[in-house]
GROMACS .gro file of C-alpha atoms in nm:
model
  187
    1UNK     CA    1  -0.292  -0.175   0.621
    2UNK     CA    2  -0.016  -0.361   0.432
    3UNK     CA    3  -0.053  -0.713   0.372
    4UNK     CA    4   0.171  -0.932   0.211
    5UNK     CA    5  -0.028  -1.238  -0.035
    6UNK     CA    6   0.152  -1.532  -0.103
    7UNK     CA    7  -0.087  -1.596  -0.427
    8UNK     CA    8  -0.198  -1.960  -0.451
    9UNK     CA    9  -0.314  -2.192  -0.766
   10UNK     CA   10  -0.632  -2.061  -0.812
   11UNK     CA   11  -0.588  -1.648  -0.804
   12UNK     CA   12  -0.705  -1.551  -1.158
   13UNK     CA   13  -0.535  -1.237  -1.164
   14UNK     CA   14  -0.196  -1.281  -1.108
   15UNK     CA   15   0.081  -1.534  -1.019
   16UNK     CA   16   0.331  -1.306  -0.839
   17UNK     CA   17   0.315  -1.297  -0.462
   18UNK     CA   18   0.252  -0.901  -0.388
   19UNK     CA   19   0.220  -0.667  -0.106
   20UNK     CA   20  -0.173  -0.514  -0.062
   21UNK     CA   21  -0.176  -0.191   0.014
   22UNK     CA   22  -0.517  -0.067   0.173
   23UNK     CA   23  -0.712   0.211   0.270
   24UNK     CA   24  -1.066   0.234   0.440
   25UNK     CA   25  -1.281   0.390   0.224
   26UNK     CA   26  -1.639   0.423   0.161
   27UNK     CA   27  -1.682   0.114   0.010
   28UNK     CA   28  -1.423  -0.099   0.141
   29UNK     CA   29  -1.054  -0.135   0.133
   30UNK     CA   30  -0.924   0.087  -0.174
   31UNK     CA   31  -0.622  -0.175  -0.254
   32UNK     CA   32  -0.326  -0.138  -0.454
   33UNK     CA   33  -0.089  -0.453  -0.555
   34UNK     CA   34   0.274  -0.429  -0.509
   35UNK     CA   35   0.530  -0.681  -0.620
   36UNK     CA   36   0.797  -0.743  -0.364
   37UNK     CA   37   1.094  -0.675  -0.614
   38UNK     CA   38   0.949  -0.275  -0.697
   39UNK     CA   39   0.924  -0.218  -0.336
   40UNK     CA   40   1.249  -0.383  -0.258
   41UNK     CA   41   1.485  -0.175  -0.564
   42UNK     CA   42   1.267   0.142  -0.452
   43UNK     CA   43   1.441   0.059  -0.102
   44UNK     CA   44   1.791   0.000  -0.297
   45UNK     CA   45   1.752   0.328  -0.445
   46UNK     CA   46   1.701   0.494  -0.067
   47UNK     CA   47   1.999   0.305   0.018
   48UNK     CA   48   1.770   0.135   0.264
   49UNK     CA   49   1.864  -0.200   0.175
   50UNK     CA   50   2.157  -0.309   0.002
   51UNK     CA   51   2.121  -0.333  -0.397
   52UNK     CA   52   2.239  -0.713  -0.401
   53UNK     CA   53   1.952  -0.812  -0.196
   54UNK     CA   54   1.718  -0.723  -0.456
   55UNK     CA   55   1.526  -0.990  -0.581
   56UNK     CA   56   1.695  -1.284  -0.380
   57UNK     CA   57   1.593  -1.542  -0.147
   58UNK     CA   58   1.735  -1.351   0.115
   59UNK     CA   59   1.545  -1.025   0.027
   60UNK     CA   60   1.467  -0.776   0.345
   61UNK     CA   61   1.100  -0.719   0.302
   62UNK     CA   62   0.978  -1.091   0.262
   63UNK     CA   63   1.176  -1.212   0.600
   64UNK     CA   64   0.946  -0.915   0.780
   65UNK     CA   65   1.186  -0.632   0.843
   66UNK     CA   66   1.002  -0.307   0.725
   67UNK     CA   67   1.133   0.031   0.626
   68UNK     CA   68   1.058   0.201   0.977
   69UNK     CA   69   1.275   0.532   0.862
   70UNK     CA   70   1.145   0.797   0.633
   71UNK     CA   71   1.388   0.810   0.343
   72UNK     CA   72   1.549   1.095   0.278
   73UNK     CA   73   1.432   1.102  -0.119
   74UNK     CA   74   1.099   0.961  -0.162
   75UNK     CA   75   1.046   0.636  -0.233
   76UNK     CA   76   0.850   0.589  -0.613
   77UNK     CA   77   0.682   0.238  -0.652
   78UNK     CA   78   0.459   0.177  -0.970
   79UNK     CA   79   0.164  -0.063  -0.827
   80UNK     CA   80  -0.138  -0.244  -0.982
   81UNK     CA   81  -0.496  -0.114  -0.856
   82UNK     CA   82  -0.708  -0.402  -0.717
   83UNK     CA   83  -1.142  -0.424  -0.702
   84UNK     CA   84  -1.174  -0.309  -0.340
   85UNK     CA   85  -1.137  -0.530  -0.076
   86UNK     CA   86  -1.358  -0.660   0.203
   87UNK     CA   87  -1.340  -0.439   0.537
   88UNK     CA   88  -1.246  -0.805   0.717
   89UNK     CA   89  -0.876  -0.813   0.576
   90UNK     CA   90  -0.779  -0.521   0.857
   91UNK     CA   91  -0.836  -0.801   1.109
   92UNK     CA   92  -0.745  -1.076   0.916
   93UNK     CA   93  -0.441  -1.293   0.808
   94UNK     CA   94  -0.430  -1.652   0.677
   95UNK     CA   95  -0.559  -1.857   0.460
   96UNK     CA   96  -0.775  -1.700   0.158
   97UNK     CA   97  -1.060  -1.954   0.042
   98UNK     CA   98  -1.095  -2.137  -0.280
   99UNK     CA   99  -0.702  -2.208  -0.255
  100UNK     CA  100  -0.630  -1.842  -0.386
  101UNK     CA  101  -0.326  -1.823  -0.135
  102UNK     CA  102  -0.286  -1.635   0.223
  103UNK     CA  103  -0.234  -1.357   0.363
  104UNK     CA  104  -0.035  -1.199   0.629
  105UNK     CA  105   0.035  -0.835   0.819
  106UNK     CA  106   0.322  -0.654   0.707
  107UNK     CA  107   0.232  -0.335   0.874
  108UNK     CA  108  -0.064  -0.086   1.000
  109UNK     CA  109  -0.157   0.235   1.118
  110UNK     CA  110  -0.361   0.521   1.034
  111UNK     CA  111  -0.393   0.759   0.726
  112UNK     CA  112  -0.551   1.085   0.706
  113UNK     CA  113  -0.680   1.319   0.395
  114UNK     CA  114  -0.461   1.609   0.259
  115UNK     CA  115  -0.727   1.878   0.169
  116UNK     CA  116  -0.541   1.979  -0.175
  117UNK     CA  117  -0.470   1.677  -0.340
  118UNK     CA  118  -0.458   1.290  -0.392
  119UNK     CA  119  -0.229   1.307  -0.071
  120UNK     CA  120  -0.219   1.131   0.237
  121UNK     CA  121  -0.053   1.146   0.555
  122UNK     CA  122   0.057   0.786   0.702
  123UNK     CA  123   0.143   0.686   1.034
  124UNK     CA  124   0.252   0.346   1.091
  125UNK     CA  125   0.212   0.117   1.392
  126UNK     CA  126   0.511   0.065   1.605
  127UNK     CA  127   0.507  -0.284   1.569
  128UNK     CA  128   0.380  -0.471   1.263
  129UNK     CA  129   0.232  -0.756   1.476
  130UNK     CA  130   0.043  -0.474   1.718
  131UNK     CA  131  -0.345  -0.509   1.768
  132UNK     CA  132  -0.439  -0.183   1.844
  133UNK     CA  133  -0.745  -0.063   1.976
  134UNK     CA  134  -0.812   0.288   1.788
  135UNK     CA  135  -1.029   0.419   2.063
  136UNK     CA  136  -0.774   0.359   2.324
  137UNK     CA  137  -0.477   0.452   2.073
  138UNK     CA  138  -0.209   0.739   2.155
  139UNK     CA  139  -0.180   1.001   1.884
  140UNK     CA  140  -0.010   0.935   1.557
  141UNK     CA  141   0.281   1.074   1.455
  142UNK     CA  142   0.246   1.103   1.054
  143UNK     CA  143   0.584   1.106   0.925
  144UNK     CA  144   0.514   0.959   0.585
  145UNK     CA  145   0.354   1.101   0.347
  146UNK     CA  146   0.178   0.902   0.020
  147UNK     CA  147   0.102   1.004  -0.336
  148UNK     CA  148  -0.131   0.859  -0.581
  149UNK     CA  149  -0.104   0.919  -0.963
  150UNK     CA  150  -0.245   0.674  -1.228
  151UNK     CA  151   0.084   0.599  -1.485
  152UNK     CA  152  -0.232   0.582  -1.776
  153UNK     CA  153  -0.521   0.881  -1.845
  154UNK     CA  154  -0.789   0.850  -1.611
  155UNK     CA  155  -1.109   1.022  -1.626
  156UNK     CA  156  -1.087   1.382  -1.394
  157UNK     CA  157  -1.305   1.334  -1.109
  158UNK     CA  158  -1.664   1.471  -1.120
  159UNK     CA  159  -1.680   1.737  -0.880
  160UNK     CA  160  -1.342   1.857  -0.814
  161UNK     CA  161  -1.084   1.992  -1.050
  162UNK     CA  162  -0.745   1.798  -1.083
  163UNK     CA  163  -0.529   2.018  -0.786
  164UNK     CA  164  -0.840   1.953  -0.544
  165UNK     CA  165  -0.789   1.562  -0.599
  166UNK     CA  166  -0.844   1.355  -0.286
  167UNK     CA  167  -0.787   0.995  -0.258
  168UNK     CA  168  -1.215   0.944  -0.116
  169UNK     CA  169  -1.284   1.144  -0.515
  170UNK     CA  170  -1.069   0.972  -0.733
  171UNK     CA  171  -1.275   0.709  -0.957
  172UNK     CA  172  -1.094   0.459  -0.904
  173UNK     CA  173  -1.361   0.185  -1.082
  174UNK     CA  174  -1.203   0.349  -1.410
  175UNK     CA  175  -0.858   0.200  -1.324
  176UNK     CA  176  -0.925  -0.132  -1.192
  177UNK     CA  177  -0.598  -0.326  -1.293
  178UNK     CA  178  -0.397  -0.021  -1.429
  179UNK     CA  179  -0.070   0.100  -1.282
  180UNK     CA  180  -0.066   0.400  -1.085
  181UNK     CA  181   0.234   0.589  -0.915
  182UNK     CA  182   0.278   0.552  -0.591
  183UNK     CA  183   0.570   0.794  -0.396
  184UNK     CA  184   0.596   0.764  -0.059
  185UNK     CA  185   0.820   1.055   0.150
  186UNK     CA  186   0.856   1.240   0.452
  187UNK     CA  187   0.566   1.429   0.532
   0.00000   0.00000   0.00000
């Protein structure tokens, strides 16, 4: 789930509107913050968007147009990792109480594991605005594929060694508002 968060007054953590990047996990959404104006000169670089667009009013990304082809050189975004959120953001856009801003779909879809390493597989819905019922959902085509690599020294997982890293193993509590590398390609 991508959701973009147009940060109000009384967010703590940040100013800067961002994009929230989350994944089901075991205890909620693992979430990663990305600023619009990474993800927008990571889609300059691509030549997905043109480089003159970065950072304006008139930037692609905030006026909902999405990156619906895989670049041909992957696509390297530096993001911010959030406490993990609440299970009720996949369903949910609007408001966000105590005037901390709102919140609105950008894109889903589904993600599955790589088995050799903090790896995953993305498939993303057709249409960002799409309410899909899983159950009843045709197969995904993953054509994306998503890395994770903190930019600062984390601690190794506990039971698996560094090329057996999945994204369910990493402890993530350890980098709770540090940057991590993000690179998403073709899968």
């Amino acid at each position: 789930m991508i959701l973009y968060h147009d940060v109000g007054p009384n967010l703590s953590r940040t100013n800067r509107s961002h994009f929230d990047w989350m994944f089901a996990g075991i205890g909620g959404l693992v979430t990663f913050a990305v600023v619009p104006e990474q993800w927008e000169q990571a889609l300059a670089e691509t030549g997905e968007i043109p480089e003159t667009g970065v950072g304006s009013h008139h930037d692609v990304v905030r006026r909902d147009h999405w990156m619906r082809g895989v670049p041909e050189k992957p696509l390297t975004i530096t993001a911010t990792r959030l406490p993990d959120h609440r299970t009720k953001y996949l369903e949910y856009e609007g408001p966000i109480s105590g005037n901390r801003g709102s919140v609105r779909r950008v894109d889903s879809g589904f993600f599955r594991q790589r088995p050799d390493r903090a790896c995953l597989d993305i498939a993303f819905d057709e249409c960002p605005a799409k309410r899909m019922n899983h159950a009843l959902a045709p197969e995904p085509v993953y054509c994306h594929r998503l890395s994770f690599s903190p930019l600062a020294p984390c601690p190794p997982p506990r039971s698996m060694g560094a090329t057996d890293q999945r994204i369910c193993d990493l402890d993530f509590s350890e980098g709770i508002n540090n940057a991590w590398r993000l690179e998403l390609g073709s899968g």
